[in-house]
Structure formats: C-alpha cells, structure tokens
Tab-separated table of C-alpha atoms and ligand atoms in Angstrom:
chain	number	residue	atom	x	y	z
A	1	MET	CA	-53.903	39.397	59.659
A	2	GLU	CA	-53.287	43.140	59.642
A	3	GLN	CA	-54.115	43.820	63.242
A	4	THR	CA	-51.408	43.258	65.776
A	5	VAL	CA	-51.724	42.562	69.443
A	6	ALA	CA	-51.130	45.582	71.643
A	7	PRO	CA	-48.277	45.300	74.110
A	8	VAL	CA	-49.172	44.743	77.714
A	9	GLU	CA	-48.401	47.665	79.958
A	10	MET	CA	-50.107	46.493	83.110
A	11	LYS	CA	-49.014	45.027	86.419
A	12	LYS	CA	-50.138	41.474	87.211
A	13	ARG	CA	-53.895	41.641	87.661
A	14	LYS	CA	-56.343	38.774	87.964
A	15	ASP	CA	-58.968	40.877	86.212
A	16	ILE	CA	-56.907	41.576	83.106
A	17	ALA	CA	-59.034	41.327	79.965
A	18	PHE	CA	-58.488	41.472	76.226
A	19	TYR	CA	-61.190	43.054	74.067
A	20	ASN	CA	-60.801	43.716	70.337
A	21	TYR	CA	-57.013	44.072	70.319
A	22	GLU	CA	-56.723	46.039	73.539
A	23	TYR	CA	-55.684	44.916	76.969
A	24	THR	CA	-57.735	46.359	79.784
A	25	THR	CA	-59.482	45.155	82.941
A	26	LEU	CA	-62.813	43.339	83.012
A	27	ASP	CA	-64.695	46.278	84.527
A	28	GLN	CA	-63.364	48.575	81.788
A	29	VAL	CA	-64.497	46.453	78.812
A	30	LYS	CA	-67.144	48.399	76.909
A	31	ILE	CA	-69.520	46.193	74.938
A	32	SER	CA	-72.142	47.772	72.723
A	33	PRO	CA	-75.812	46.905	73.320
A	34	LEU	CA	-75.805	46.290	69.564
A	35	ASP	CA	-73.350	43.396	69.890
A	36	ARG	CA	-75.176	40.424	68.319
A	37	GLY	CA	-73.858	38.246	71.135
A	38	TYR	CA	-75.864	40.401	73.511
A	39	TYR	CA	-79.284	40.294	71.828
A	40	PHE	CA	-79.101	37.021	69.803
A	41	GLY	CA	-76.460	34.947	71.597
A	42	ASP	CA	-74.851	35.071	68.155
A	43	GLY	CA	-71.377	33.877	69.030
A	44	VAL	CA	-69.164	31.045	70.212
A	45	TYR	CA	-66.835	30.496	73.144
A	46	GLU	CA	-64.132	28.261	74.621
A	47	VAL	CA	-62.868	27.636	78.127
A	48	THR	CA	-59.298	26.381	78.499
A	49	LYS	CA	-57.837	25.022	81.735
A	50	VAL	CA	-54.892	26.796	83.331
A	51	HIS	CA	-52.775	24.387	85.356
A	52	ASN	CA	-49.689	25.592	87.255
A	53	GLY	CA	-49.667	28.812	85.265
A	54	LYS	CA	-49.881	27.108	81.847
A	55	CYS	CA	-52.726	26.458	79.416
A	56	PHE	CA	-53.613	22.784	79.128
A	57	ALA	CA	-54.658	21.228	75.796
A	58	LEU	CA	-55.067	24.672	74.205
A	59	SER	CA	-54.612	23.362	70.645
A	60	TYR	CA	-57.613	21.058	71.157
A	61	HIS	CA	-59.735	23.998	72.283
A	62	LEU	CA	-58.623	26.133	69.353
A	63	ASP	CA	-59.459	23.328	66.879
A	64	ARG	CA	-62.954	23.182	68.361
A	65	LEU	CA	-63.275	26.983	68.319
A	66	TYR	CA	-62.525	27.214	64.580
A	67	ARG	CA	-65.008	24.403	63.930
A	68	SER	CA	-67.677	26.271	65.940
A	69	LEU	CA	-66.931	29.466	63.982
A	70	ARG	CA	-67.194	27.587	60.694
A	71	LEU	CA	-70.527	25.999	61.613
A	72	MET	CA	-71.900	29.372	62.786
A	73	LYS	CA	-70.571	31.038	59.594
A	74	ILE	CA	-68.641	33.581	61.649
A	75	PRO	CA	-65.465	34.607	59.833
A	76	ALA	CA	-62.212	33.690	61.592
A	77	THR	CA	-60.414	37.026	61.772
A	78	ILE	CA	-57.673	35.924	64.155
A	79	ALA	CA	-55.077	33.216	63.606
A	80	PRO	CA	-54.554	30.277	65.990
A	81	ASP	CA	-50.954	31.304	66.760
A	82	GLU	CA	-52.181	34.784	67.706
A	83	LEU	CA	-54.827	33.271	69.985
A	84	THR	CA	-52.210	30.986	71.517
A	85	GLU	CA	-50.020	33.983	72.284
A	86	LEU	CA	-52.963	35.900	73.754
A	87	HIS	CA	-53.766	32.988	76.062
A	88	ASP	CA	-50.158	32.820	77.247
A	89	VAL	CA	-49.939	36.583	77.809
A	90	LEU	CA	-53.227	36.766	79.702
A	91	VAL	CA	-52.320	33.850	81.973
A	92	GLU	CA	-48.860	35.267	82.640
A	93	GLU	CA	-50.108	38.819	83.277
A	94	SER	CA	-53.020	37.685	85.449
A	95	GLY	CA	-50.724	35.722	87.737
A	96	VAL	CA	-53.403	33.013	87.916
A	97	GLN	CA	-51.861	29.600	88.541
A	98	ASN	CA	-54.951	27.395	88.488
A	99	GLY	CA	-58.057	28.473	86.669
A	100	SER	CA	-59.266	28.895	83.123
A	101	VAL	CA	-59.224	31.300	80.198
A	102	TYR	CA	-62.620	32.349	78.820
A	103	LEU	CA	-62.659	33.249	75.124
A	104	GLN	CA	-65.750	34.543	73.350
A	105	ILE	CA	-66.189	35.608	69.717
A	106	THR	CA	-69.453	37.189	68.604
A	107	ARG	CA	-70.471	37.902	65.008
A	108	GLY	CA	-70.077	41.639	65.581
A	109	THR	CA	-71.938	44.858	66.312
A	110	ALA	CA	-74.835	46.089	64.136
A	111	PRO	CA	-78.457	47.251	64.367
A	112	ARG	CA	-80.760	44.324	65.152
A	113	VAL	CA	-81.745	42.389	62.059
A	114	HIS	CA	-81.766	38.608	61.974
A	115	ASP	CA	-79.735	37.956	58.815
A	116	PHE	CA	-76.010	38.707	58.785
A	117	PRO	CA	-75.264	42.441	58.398
A	118	GLU	CA	-72.586	43.178	55.822
A	119	GLY	CA	-69.165	44.461	56.735
A	120	ILE	CA	-69.184	43.746	60.443
A	121	THR	CA	-66.162	42.496	62.345
A	122	PRO	CA	-66.318	39.817	65.059
A	123	ASN	CA	-65.802	40.988	68.643
A	124	ILE	CA	-63.194	39.051	70.597
A	125	LEU	CA	-63.227	38.956	74.398
A	126	MET	CA	-60.868	37.045	76.692
A	127	TYR	CA	-60.241	36.941	80.417
A	128	VAL	CA	-58.959	34.623	83.132
A	129	ASN	CA	-60.913	32.956	85.945
A	130	GLU	CA	-59.542	31.284	89.044
A	131	ASP	CA	-60.596	27.710	89.876
A	132	ASN	CA	-63.799	27.295	91.863
A	133	PRO	CA	-62.832	25.289	94.990
A	134	HIS	CA	-66.300	23.703	95.049
A	135	LYS	CA	-65.366	21.665	91.956
A	136	ALA	CA	-62.280	20.217	93.649
A	137	GLU	CA	-64.533	19.140	96.546
A	138	LEU	CA	-66.913	17.422	94.127
A	139	ALA	CA	-64.015	15.631	92.422
A	140	LYS	CA	-62.859	14.364	95.818
A	141	ASN	CA	-66.179	13.542	97.436
A	142	GLY	CA	-68.505	12.843	94.510
A	143	ALA	CA	-71.699	14.505	93.332
A	144	HIS	CA	-75.448	13.951	93.202
A	145	VAL	CA	-77.199	14.693	89.904
A	146	ILE	CA	-80.727	14.885	88.539
A	147	THR	CA	-82.072	13.936	85.115
A	148	ILE	CA	-83.951	16.353	82.843
A	149	ASP	CA	-85.340	16.442	79.299
A	150	ASP	CA	-82.924	17.729	76.675
A	151	ILE	CA	-84.806	20.644	75.092
A	152	ARG	CA	-81.867	21.980	73.060
A	153	TRP	CA	-81.482	22.465	69.305
A	154	GLN	CA	-79.972	19.959	66.846
A	155	HIS	CA	-76.425	21.400	66.899
A	156	CYS	CA	-75.161	20.870	70.405
A	157	ASP	CA	-71.748	20.112	68.867
A	158	VAL	CA	-71.336	23.890	68.371
A	159	LYS	CA	-70.064	25.682	71.474
A	160	SER	CA	-72.515	28.514	70.965
A	161	LEU	CA	-73.408	31.248	73.440
A	162	ASN	CA	-77.045	30.105	73.338
A	163	LEU	CA	-77.126	28.212	76.622
A	164	ILE	CA	-80.611	28.846	77.989
A	165	PRO	CA	-81.666	25.156	78.238
A	166	ASN	CA	-78.328	24.421	79.952
A	167	VAL	CA	-78.834	27.369	82.315
A	168	LEU	CA	-82.363	26.262	83.229
A	169	GLY	CA	-81.170	22.679	83.757
A	170	ALA	CA	-78.266	23.737	85.968
A	171	GLU	CA	-80.608	25.895	88.052
A	172	LYS	CA	-83.043	23.002	88.467
A	173	ALA	CA	-80.139	20.858	89.715
A	174	ARG	CA	-79.072	23.582	92.155
A	175	GLN	CA	-82.594	23.869	93.539
A	176	LYS	CA	-82.515	20.122	94.223
A	177	LYS	CA	-79.112	20.528	95.903
A	178	CYS	CA	-77.476	18.603	93.077
A	179	ALA	CA	-74.309	19.471	91.167
A	180	GLU	CA	-75.368	18.668	87.605
A	181	ALA	CA	-78.367	17.664	85.461
A	182	PHE	CA	-78.054	14.819	82.945
A	183	GLN	CA	-80.054	15.572	79.799
A	184	PHE	CA	-82.131	12.871	78.054
A	185	ARG	CA	-83.707	12.876	74.591
A	186	GLY	CA	-86.551	10.454	75.261
A	187	ASP	CA	-84.877	7.437	76.841
A	188	GLU	CA	-81.387	8.321	75.679
A	189	LEU	CA	-78.690	9.906	77.843
A	190	MET	CA	-77.021	12.816	76.030
A	191	GLU	CA	-74.746	14.825	78.367
A	192	GLY	CA	-74.770	17.138	81.365
A	193	THR	CA	-75.590	20.849	81.183
A	194	SER	CA	-71.867	21.626	81.097
A	195	SER	CA	-70.242	18.191	81.000
A	196	ASN	CA	-70.030	14.827	79.217
A	197	VAL	CA	-71.095	11.616	80.939
A	198	PHE	CA	-69.319	8.253	81.272
A	199	MET	CA	-70.429	5.018	82.935
A	200	VAL	CA	-68.553	1.876	83.924
A	201	ARG	CA	-69.998	-1.569	83.477
A	202	ASP	CA	-68.080	-4.861	83.660
A	203	GLY	CA	-64.962	-2.719	84.094
A	204	ILE	CA	-65.497	-1.170	80.631
A	205	LEU	CA	-66.006	2.556	80.116
A	206	TRP	CA	-69.061	3.584	78.087
A	207	THR	CA	-69.927	6.991	76.714
A	208	ARG	CA	-72.258	8.324	74.071
A	209	PRO	CA	-70.767	8.827	70.578
A	210	ALA	CA	-70.047	12.503	69.860
A	211	ASP	CA	-72.326	13.438	66.977
A	212	ASP	CA	-74.091	16.785	66.532
A	213	LEU	CA	-76.382	16.245	69.540
A	214	ILE	CA	-73.645	16.595	72.193
A	215	LEU	CA	-70.532	18.705	72.639
A	216	LYS	CA	-67.347	16.823	71.825
A	217	GLY	CA	-65.750	17.654	75.158
A	218	ILE	CA	-61.978	17.990	75.249
A	219	THR	CA	-61.813	16.187	78.602
A	220	ARG	CA	-63.949	13.402	77.098
A	221	GLN	CA	-61.599	13.222	74.104
A	222	LEU	CA	-58.499	13.048	76.301
A	223	ILE	CA	-60.032	10.305	78.441
A	224	ILE	CA	-60.876	8.229	75.374
A	225	THR	CA	-57.608	8.716	73.513
A	226	LYS	CA	-55.013	9.038	76.291
A	227	VAL	CA	-56.136	8.508	79.875
A	228	ALA	CA	-58.184	5.302	79.632
A	229	PRO	CA	-55.721	3.574	77.249
A	230	SER	CA	-52.821	4.339	79.587
A	231	CYS	CA	-54.824	2.824	82.467
A	232	GLY	CA	-55.547	-0.281	80.340
A	233	ILE	CA	-59.290	0.510	80.379
A	234	THR	CA	-61.398	-0.225	77.300
A	235	VAL	CA	-63.730	2.546	76.101
A	236	ILE	CA	-66.826	1.894	74.023
A	237	GLU	CA	-68.727	4.785	72.435
A	238	ARG	CA	-72.320	3.660	72.428
A	239	LYS	CA	-75.737	5.126	73.099
A	240	ILE	CA	-76.845	4.719	76.721
A	241	ASP	CA	-80.485	4.426	77.791
A	242	ARG	CA	-81.981	4.787	81.284
A	243	GLU	CA	-82.039	1.048	81.903
A	244	TYR	CA	-78.374	0.666	80.999
A	245	LEU	CA	-77.382	3.661	83.103
A	246	ALA	CA	-79.226	2.181	86.081
A	247	LYS	CA	-76.945	-0.870	85.849
A	248	ALA	CA	-73.756	1.173	85.998
A	249	GLU	CA	-71.088	0.178	88.499
A	250	GLU	CA	-69.702	3.713	88.340
A	251	VAL	CA	-70.737	6.983	86.693
A	252	PHE	CA	-68.805	10.223	86.302
A	253	TYR	CA	-69.010	13.433	84.349
A	254	THR	CA	-66.207	15.457	82.798
A	255	SER	CA	-65.402	19.034	81.864
A	256	THR	CA	-62.426	21.325	81.458
A	257	THR	CA	-63.056	23.234	84.672
A	258	ALA	CA	-64.258	20.296	86.802
A	259	GLY	CA	-62.054	17.447	85.502
A	260	ILE	CA	-63.574	14.079	86.426
A	261	ILE	CA	-66.491	14.234	88.881
A	262	PRO	CA	-67.699	10.923	90.369
A	263	VAL	CA	-71.497	10.578	90.560
A	264	LEU	CA	-72.864	8.860	93.651
A	265	LYS	CA	-76.601	9.417	93.121
A	266	ILE	CA	-78.819	10.003	90.084
A	267	ASP	CA	-82.343	11.217	90.923
A	268	LYS	CA	-81.763	9.959	94.507
A	269	GLU	CA	-80.903	6.425	93.268
A	270	THR	CA	-77.505	5.213	94.436
A	271	VAL	CA	-74.953	4.456	91.699
A	272	GLY	CA	-73.136	1.107	92.227
A	273	ASP	CA	-72.253	0.714	95.892
A	274	GLY	CA	-72.515	4.473	96.512
A	275	THR	CA	-68.778	5.071	96.777
A	276	ILE	CA	-66.223	6.393	94.279
A	277	GLY	CA	-65.240	3.345	92.229
A	278	PRO	CA	-61.767	2.063	91.274
A	279	VAL	CA	-62.049	2.908	87.561
A	280	THR	CA	-63.034	6.521	88.296
A	281	LYS	CA	-60.198	6.838	90.819
A	282	ALA	CA	-57.632	5.415	88.397
A	283	LEU	CA	-58.754	7.795	85.655
A	284	GLN	CA	-58.702	10.789	88.020
A	285	GLU	CA	-55.145	9.954	89.041
A	286	ARG	CA	-53.907	9.478	85.488
A	287	TYR	CA	-55.704	12.622	84.298
A	288	ALA	CA	-53.970	14.607	87.063
A	289	GLY	CA	-50.688	13.131	85.819
A	290	LEU	CA	-51.433	14.220	82.246
A	291	MET	CA	-52.192	17.758	83.450
A	292	ALA	CA	-48.935	17.836	85.397
A	293	GLU	CA	-47.026	16.690	82.286
A	294	GLY	CA	-48.800	19.352	80.234
A	295	LEU	CA	-50.301	19.170	76.750
A	296	PRO	CA	-50.026	21.823	74.033
B	301	PMP	N1	-70.971	19.421	77.261
B	301	PMP	C1	-71.377	20.694	77.447
B	301	PMP	C2	-72.772	21.068	77.098
B	301	PMP	C3	-70.494	21.637	77.986
B	301	PMP	O1	-70.876	22.922	78.153
B	301	PMP	C4	-69.188	21.233	78.356
B	301	PMP	C5	-68.249	22.220	78.976
B	301	PMP	N2	-67.578	22.958	78.008
B	301	PMP	C6	-68.806	19.892	78.130
B	301	PMP	C7	-69.733	19.026	77.595
B	301	PMP	C8	-67.421	19.430	78.474
B	301	PMP	O2	-66.518	19.884	77.515
B	301	PMP	P1	-64.994	20.161	77.875
B	301	PMP	O3	-64.438	18.880	78.421
B	301	PMP	O4	-64.371	20.516	76.567
B	301	PMP	O5	-64.964	21.266	78.870
C-alpha cells in the first residue's frame, strides 16, 4: 500500500466525500465518463450504518466488500485497516450522528471495451448519508409490500452496482404505495429489492438460506447469530414458498439502513392478525440494544 490517506483540512461538513485518496465535498467529486462503473455498472459497494456517531458492524461490511471484489475480479488496492480509518474520519468530519457511509469501488477508468483493460486502477468513492426518517416510521408502524418476479442474474450474493431489476422493483412498489417488493423465483421467496425477508411461524423464525441467489445481509446475519439467540428464538434457514409465506404469523424485512421493518400486508393480504407481532417487537428491541452496545 504505497498511497497514503490525505489529511483532512475541512470543517465539519455533512457533504464531505473521499475520492481516490482526496477529501473533498460531494459536489466537487469529478468522475470520468470513462469510469467503468458509469457505463457498465462494473463495480461493488457497501453501506454501513452510523449509530450515535460510530460505524456499526463495519468489519462485517468490509468482509463482504472484499468477497464482492474477489468475485468480480477487481483487485483490492486498499487495505481493510485503511478503509476502517477512512470510515471513522468521514463520520467524524461529517458530524453525522445517525446515518450511513456509502462506499463504492469501480474497476477503473478506461475507453469502453468489455474485457478488463490492462493497468487500470480501481476508483474509490465514499460519503456519508443521514438517516431517512421515513424508515424509522416504517419500523414503528409497519409496511405494506408487493411481490414481483426475480429477474436478476445468478450472483445476487455479490453487492454489485448493477441494480436495475432492484430499481424497477422498488419503483413498482412505490407506484402501488408500498415500501418494498419481495422477489420470487417461480414459487420461491428470495429477498426484497434492498432487504432480506424473515417470517415467523409457530414462534420460530424462518429465512431463506444465503446462497448465491440472495445477498447475505449483515442485518440478517446479526439476527441469526446474535439477536434471535439472545431472545431465545429459534431460527431455521429454509426455502420459503408462497403457500408457506401465506401462513406466516409475522413477516419482516431487514437492511442496514432500515433495521427491522414489520410487514402488515403482502399484495393487499393481511399478515397474521395485521398488527406488529411479539417476535418482531422483541427482535427490534434487542437489535436496538446491540446497536447501542456497538459492534466493530
Ligand atoms: N438484499 C439486497 C438485495 C440488498 O440490497 C440489501 C441491502 N444492502 C439487503 C439484502 C440487506 O443487506 P444488509 O442487511 O447488509 O444491508
């Protein structure tokens, strides 16, 4: 690692950004039209929660980032400890208390050919977002969702910039005044457009196994390994079909920026008794506790 991180010489600014080893502001970042992220979506990204001015579960996000880079055959030109420091500096300098850090790495800048151009360097972009209050409302009051066909590729485990099917699905949900769209391959529930899905039946938590057809969400992982066990709730990773989902007592979806969002209606059908259930509430409370404790 020959490059070093430039010192920060800026006052606290929410719009602070880091691009290719320079700190600047978002509106000053200059990205070439020949960035492969721009014309091919040839890159990967991560979004890490900022809670009370600190990154939450950053090491989990960085593990997933390096896996995404490996699967996309993008060279890792920056070390995890450097990225950790950059996250901390950006959060501190932005003054943002509750939000998220967006990190994007594209393969690099070169004239447009499909195969990998030789000798290009990945472009690294980072900035901080504040929480969207709408998500806190959804977590408190519950959400309605629709179901759609999953038309994505076979490597949804990679957090790639190619998100067109997710974008189209999210827009379809918005047009139906719903908060999320659950994607199905045939009869099988996969995940939301930007979230993983859980259901409760007989007091047990069910979620689809994380293979290469869904993103292994960090929130999902934390619920399975930490939150549910500490609530005494059993989790089973198993494929879920439409019939099984229709019998759910409770359903919720999870993501870094939204946390745990209770689902009250799926395609206008009421889930359970139409209220936020006790398992979802217990998990929300414990997850909030875990965030307050902090996690590296
Ligand atoms: N699935 C998809 C397709 C997503 O975009 C996201 C959001 N990153 C998730 C699941 C949830 O993952 P995480 O809990 O790591 O935010």
